[in-house]
């Protein structure tokens, strides 16, 4: 998968050299490049923002550098090419649709993602409108809170998407039993020693009875989800509605 990030802080993305994603980059499974938006300015001060039309607090990112940067990354892409190989342009924004595990799974199938990190009060609206004439565009939020810019949100999305690319996580089974993969929070995990500081591992996990262990884990998932995130159980499917009421 190819990922391009446009940002005024390309150094933010240096940390992608470490851990599992670093290995994925070295092995060629993931090709991430961060591009400095200021490289697409033409004035002495490399200006990327200006005051908002209509007044108001803060600064707005100017359309020209964004237009040039995204034009270069889109190359000859046209909106007619609507398969997985077509580039998808994502702008992180608290005003976007909420990023979920389901979206991460969908995006892990794409061949080329372009992320545009806004700062200040946001990017001139015409950038989104114009890019949408050339490619699929999505505004995506990582949660109902406001960050200073899109960089941290993009890091989170790259990690969530990158680990779903086949080959990035060594044991693909470990991806299946995680929070959100089946719509529930994950069950609690334990390792040796069997007793630590007076706290014991639940005896069922030492029983060797795998059917009973599976049932216990499922019950733990449901109990935890009902208690901490009842919203996850609310009625996407009739089965879920039943579990929520149980
Ligand atoms: N930029 C600022 N806040 C954000 C958020 N919550 N999600 C995505 N991008 C953002």
Short mmCIF file of C-alpha atoms and ligand atoms in Angstrom, two decimals:
data_model
loop_
_atom_site.label_atom_id
_atom_site.label_comp_id
_atom_site.label_asym_id
_atom_site.label_seq_id
_atom_site.Cartn_x
_atom_site.Cartn_y
_atom_site.Cartn_z
CA UNK A 1 0.00 0.00 0.00
CA UNK A 2 1.20 3.50 -0.78
CA UNK A 3 0.44 6.28 1.72
CA UNK A 4 1.26 9.95 1.10
CA UNK A 5 0.82 12.51 3.85
CA UNK A 6 0.79 16.27 3.22
CA UNK A 7 1.66 18.26 6.35
CA UNK A 8 3.59 21.28 7.57
CA UNK A 9 5.29 18.91 10.08
CA UNK A 10 6.68 15.99 8.05
CA UNK A 11 9.01 15.06 10.94
CA UNK A 12 5.94 13.92 12.92
CA UNK A 13 5.91 10.84 10.73
CA UNK A 14 9.54 9.81 11.42
CA UNK A 15 8.26 7.54 14.21
CA UNK A 16 6.71 5.28 11.58
CA UNK A 17 10.24 3.87 11.17
CA UNK A 18 9.92 1.91 14.41
CA UNK A 19 8.01 -1.18 15.51
CA UNK A 20 5.81 -3.33 13.26
CA UNK A 21 5.04 -0.55 10.79
CA UNK A 22 8.77 0.19 10.48
CA UNK A 23 9.34 -3.44 9.52
CA UNK A 24 6.43 -3.28 7.05
CA UNK A 25 8.07 -0.26 5.43
CA UNK A 26 11.45 -1.99 5.22
CA UNK A 27 9.90 -5.09 3.67
CA UNK A 28 8.00 -3.00 1.10
CA UNK A 29 4.48 -3.86 2.33
CA UNK A 30 3.91 -0.24 3.24
CA UNK A 31 5.34 2.75 1.42
CA UNK A 32 4.74 5.93 3.48
CA UNK A 33 6.02 9.36 2.42
CA UNK A 34 5.46 12.65 4.24
CA UNK A 35 5.49 15.78 2.05
CA UNK A 36 6.04 19.29 3.38
CA UNK A 37 3.17 21.57 2.31
CA UNK A 38 5.57 24.54 2.41
CA UNK A 39 7.45 23.04 -0.54
CA UNK A 40 4.41 23.99 -2.62
CA UNK A 41 4.49 27.70 -1.71
CA UNK A 42 6.22 30.34 -3.83
CA UNK A 43 6.74 33.29 -1.50
CA UNK A 44 9.78 34.10 0.63
CA UNK A 45 7.98 33.25 3.89
CA UNK A 46 6.53 29.99 2.54
CA UNK A 47 3.09 31.13 3.70
CA UNK A 48 0.41 28.46 4.12
CA UNK A 49 -2.33 30.40 5.94
CA UNK A 50 -4.24 33.66 5.89
CA UNK A 51 -7.10 35.43 7.71
CA UNK A 52 -10.65 34.10 7.19
CA UNK A 53 -13.05 35.85 4.81
CA UNK A 54 -16.05 37.00 6.84
CA UNK A 55 -13.90 37.49 9.94
CA UNK A 56 -13.48 35.30 12.96
CA UNK A 57 -10.68 33.95 15.11
CA UNK A 58 -7.68 32.05 13.79
CA UNK A 59 -6.20 31.47 10.38
CA UNK A 60 -7.32 29.37 7.42
CA UNK A 61 -4.97 27.32 5.24
CA UNK A 62 -4.64 28.81 1.75
CA UNK A 63 -5.89 26.76 -1.19
CA UNK A 64 -2.94 27.23 -3.60
CA UNK A 65 -0.25 25.08 -1.89
CA UNK A 66 -2.84 22.37 -1.18
CA UNK A 67 -3.94 22.35 -4.80
CA UNK A 68 -0.38 21.96 -6.08
CA UNK A 69 0.55 19.26 -3.54
CA UNK A 70 -2.51 17.14 -4.17
CA UNK A 71 -2.29 17.59 -7.96
CA UNK A 72 1.23 16.21 -7.84
CA UNK A 73 0.22 13.20 -5.71
CA UNK A 74 -2.88 12.40 -7.74
CA UNK A 75 -0.92 12.36 -10.99
CA UNK A 76 -3.28 11.36 -13.78
CA UNK A 77 -6.03 10.00 -11.46
CA UNK A 78 -9.56 10.58 -12.67
CA UNK A 79 -12.79 10.18 -10.68
CA UNK A 80 -13.99 7.59 -13.21
CA UNK A 81 -11.42 5.08 -11.95
CA UNK A 82 -13.42 3.86 -8.96
CA UNK A 83 -11.69 0.57 -8.04
CA UNK A 84 -9.32 -0.23 -5.14
CA UNK A 85 -6.36 1.10 -7.15
CA UNK A 86 -7.86 4.61 -7.35
CA UNK A 87 -6.33 7.03 -4.83
CA UNK A 88 -8.51 8.00 -1.87
CA UNK A 89 -7.91 11.42 -0.32
CA UNK A 90 -8.60 11.68 3.41
CA UNK A 91 -8.67 14.93 5.36
CA UNK A 92 -8.65 14.37 9.14
CA UNK A 93 -11.19 16.72 10.70
CA UNK A 94 -13.31 16.84 13.85
CA UNK A 95 -16.17 17.59 11.42
CA UNK A 96 -15.75 14.28 9.57
CA UNK A 97 -17.34 10.82 9.77
CA UNK A 98 -16.00 8.82 12.72
CA UNK A 99 -13.08 6.44 12.10
CA UNK A 100 -13.90 2.89 13.20
CA UNK A 101 -12.38 -0.59 12.93
CA UNK A 102 -14.82 -1.22 10.08
CA UNK A 103 -13.45 1.77 8.18
CA UNK A 104 -9.87 0.63 8.92
CA UNK A 105 -10.71 -2.76 7.38
CA UNK A 106 -12.17 -1.12 4.26
CA UNK A 107 -9.22 1.24 3.85
CA UNK A 108 -6.68 -1.61 4.27
CA UNK A 109 -7.84 -2.86 0.84
CA UNK A 110 -6.98 0.37 -0.94
CA UNK A 111 -3.73 0.70 -2.88
CA UNK A 112 -3.15 4.42 -2.42
CA UNK A 113 -4.21 6.72 0.42
CA UNK A 114 -3.41 10.43 0.50
CA UNK A 115 -3.84 12.20 3.86
CA UNK A 116 -4.01 16.01 4.05
CA UNK A 117 -3.27 17.34 7.55
CA UNK A 118 -4.93 20.66 8.27
CA UNK A 119 -3.80 23.03 11.04
CA UNK A 120 -5.20 26.28 12.41
CA UNK A 121 -8.93 26.79 11.81
CA UNK A 122 -8.91 24.39 8.86
CA UNK A 123 -8.37 24.39 5.12
CA UNK A 124 -10.16 26.61 2.57
CA UNK A 125 -13.35 24.70 1.63
CA UNK A 126 -12.56 24.98 -2.10
CA UNK A 127 -9.67 22.52 -1.64
CA UNK A 128 -12.13 19.74 -0.67
CA UNK A 129 -14.54 20.75 -3.42
CA UNK A 130 -11.85 20.79 -6.08
CA UNK A 131 -10.10 17.58 -5.06
CA UNK A 132 -13.53 15.89 -5.11
CA UNK A 133 -13.71 16.57 -8.86
CA UNK A 134 -10.57 14.46 -9.31
CA UNK A 135 -10.78 11.70 -6.70
CA UNK A 136 -12.82 10.23 -3.88
CA UNK A 137 -12.54 12.48 -0.80
CA UNK A 138 -13.46 11.70 2.80
CA UNK A 139 -13.35 13.87 5.93
CA UNK A 140 -12.59 11.60 8.87
CA UNK A 141 -12.60 12.28 12.63
CA UNK A 142 -10.88 10.05 15.19
CA UNK A 143 -13.27 11.10 17.95
CA UNK A 144 -15.35 13.85 19.47
CA UNK A 145 -12.54 16.07 20.67
CA UNK A 146 -10.35 18.68 19.00
CA UNK A 147 -6.63 18.24 18.27
CA UNK A 148 -4.32 21.06 17.19
CA UNK A 149 -3.97 19.54 13.74
CA UNK A 150 -4.51 16.38 11.74
CA UNK A 151 -1.07 14.80 12.24
CA UNK A 152 -1.85 12.78 15.38
CA UNK A 153 -5.16 11.65 13.88
CA UNK A 154 -3.37 10.48 10.73
CA UNK A 155 -0.77 8.60 12.79
CA UNK A 156 -3.59 6.76 14.56
CA UNK A 157 -5.31 5.92 11.26
CA UNK A 158 -2.08 4.75 9.60
CA UNK A 159 -1.37 2.42 12.53
CA UNK A 160 -4.92 1.01 12.60
CA UNK A 161 -4.98 0.50 8.81
CA UNK A 162 -1.34 -0.60 8.40
CA UNK A 163 -1.58 -3.49 10.87
CA UNK A 164 -4.47 -4.96 8.85
CA UNK A 165 -2.40 -5.26 5.67
CA UNK A 166 -1.67 -8.98 5.21
CA UNK A 167 1.86 -9.79 6.41
CA UNK A 168 2.29 -6.76 8.71
CA UNK A 169 1.22 -8.52 11.92
CA UNK A 170 3.07 -11.85 12.22
CA UNK A 171 0.17 -13.94 13.52
CA UNK A 172 -3.04 -12.94 11.71
CA UNK A 173 -5.12 -14.82 14.31
CA UNK A 174 -4.15 -12.22 16.88
CA UNK A 175 -6.11 -9.66 14.82
CA UNK A 176 -9.34 -11.62 15.11
CA UNK A 177 -9.61 -11.71 18.90
CA UNK A 178 -9.33 -8.00 19.52
CA UNK A 179 -11.65 -5.29 20.73
CA UNK A 180 -14.01 -4.11 17.96
CA UNK A 181 -13.22 -6.94 15.53
CA UNK A 182 -16.50 -8.70 16.36
CA UNK A 183 -18.27 -5.54 17.50
CA UNK A 184 -17.49 -6.22 21.18
CA UNK A 185 -14.70 -5.21 23.56
CA UNK A 186 -12.06 -7.88 24.10
CA UNK A 187 -12.00 -10.23 27.11
CA UNK A 188 -9.37 -9.79 29.89
CA UNK A 189 -6.05 -11.60 29.36
CA UNK A 190 -3.73 -13.27 31.89
CA UNK A 191 -0.26 -14.86 31.76
CA UNK A 192 2.10 -16.56 34.25
CA UNK A 193 2.43 -16.57 37.23
CA UNK A 194 -0.95 -18.09 38.21
CA UNK A 195 -0.89 -16.00 41.40
CA UNK A 196 0.58 -12.50 41.66
CA UNK A 197 0.38 -10.20 44.71
CA UNK A 198 -2.43 -12.33 46.06
CA UNK A 199 -4.45 -12.07 42.82
CA UNK A 200 -5.31 -15.32 41.07
CA UNK A 201 -5.93 -16.07 37.42
CA UNK A 202 -9.59 -17.15 36.99
CA UNK A 203 -9.48 -20.96 37.54
CA UNK A 204 -11.45 -21.67 34.33
CA UNK A 205 -8.43 -20.50 32.29
CA UNK A 206 -6.29 -23.23 33.94
CA UNK A 207 -8.92 -25.94 33.38
CA UNK A 208 -7.86 -27.00 29.88
CA UNK A 209 -11.57 -27.09 28.92
CA UNK A 210 -11.51 -25.02 25.74
CA UNK A 211 -15.24 -24.99 25.23
CA UNK A 212 -15.79 -23.65 28.72
CA UNK A 213 -12.96 -21.11 28.25
CA UNK A 214 -14.53 -19.84 25.01
CA UNK A 215 -17.90 -19.45 26.75
CA UNK A 216 -16.32 -17.64 29.71
CA UNK A 217 -14.45 -15.26 27.39
CA UNK A 218 -17.60 -14.50 25.42
CA UNK A 219 -19.48 -13.74 28.65
CA UNK A 220 -16.63 -11.44 29.76
CA UNK A 221 -16.78 -9.61 26.41
CA UNK A 222 -20.51 -9.09 26.72
CA UNK A 223 -20.35 -7.99 30.35
CA UNK A 224 -17.54 -5.52 29.65
CA UNK A 225 -19.24 -4.12 26.55
CA UNK A 226 -22.59 -3.70 28.36
CA UNK A 227 -20.86 -1.92 31.22
CA UNK A 228 -18.36 0.29 29.37
CA UNK A 229 -19.74 0.73 25.85
CA UNK A 230 -23.46 -0.09 25.72
CA UNK A 231 -23.67 2.01 22.54
CA UNK A 232 -21.79 -0.76 20.69
CA UNK A 233 -24.58 -3.21 21.42
CA UNK A 234 -27.42 -1.03 20.31
CA UNK A 235 -29.26 -2.65 17.47
CA UNK A 236 -27.19 -2.88 14.32
CA UNK A 237 -28.50 -6.45 14.09
CA UNK A 238 -31.43 -8.18 15.85
CA UNK A 239 -28.92 -10.50 17.66
CA UNK A 240 -27.07 -7.52 19.05
CA UNK A 241 -30.28 -5.90 20.24
CA UNK A 242 -31.09 -9.12 22.11
CA UNK A 243 -27.65 -9.27 23.77
CA UNK A 244 -27.99 -5.63 24.80
CA UNK A 245 -31.24 -6.39 26.57
CA UNK A 246 -30.08 -9.64 28.21
N1 LIG B 1 -8.17 17.45 13.68
C1 LIG B 1 -8.46 18.08 14.84
N2 LIG B 1 -9.20 17.31 15.63
C2 LIG B 1 -9.39 16.13 14.97
C3 LIG B 1 -10.10 14.94 15.25
N3 LIG B 1 -10.77 14.77 16.38
N4 LIG B 1 -10.09 13.96 14.34
C4 LIG B 1 -9.43 14.12 13.18
N5 LIG B 1 -8.76 15.22 12.85
C5 LIG B 1 -8.73 16.23 13.73
#
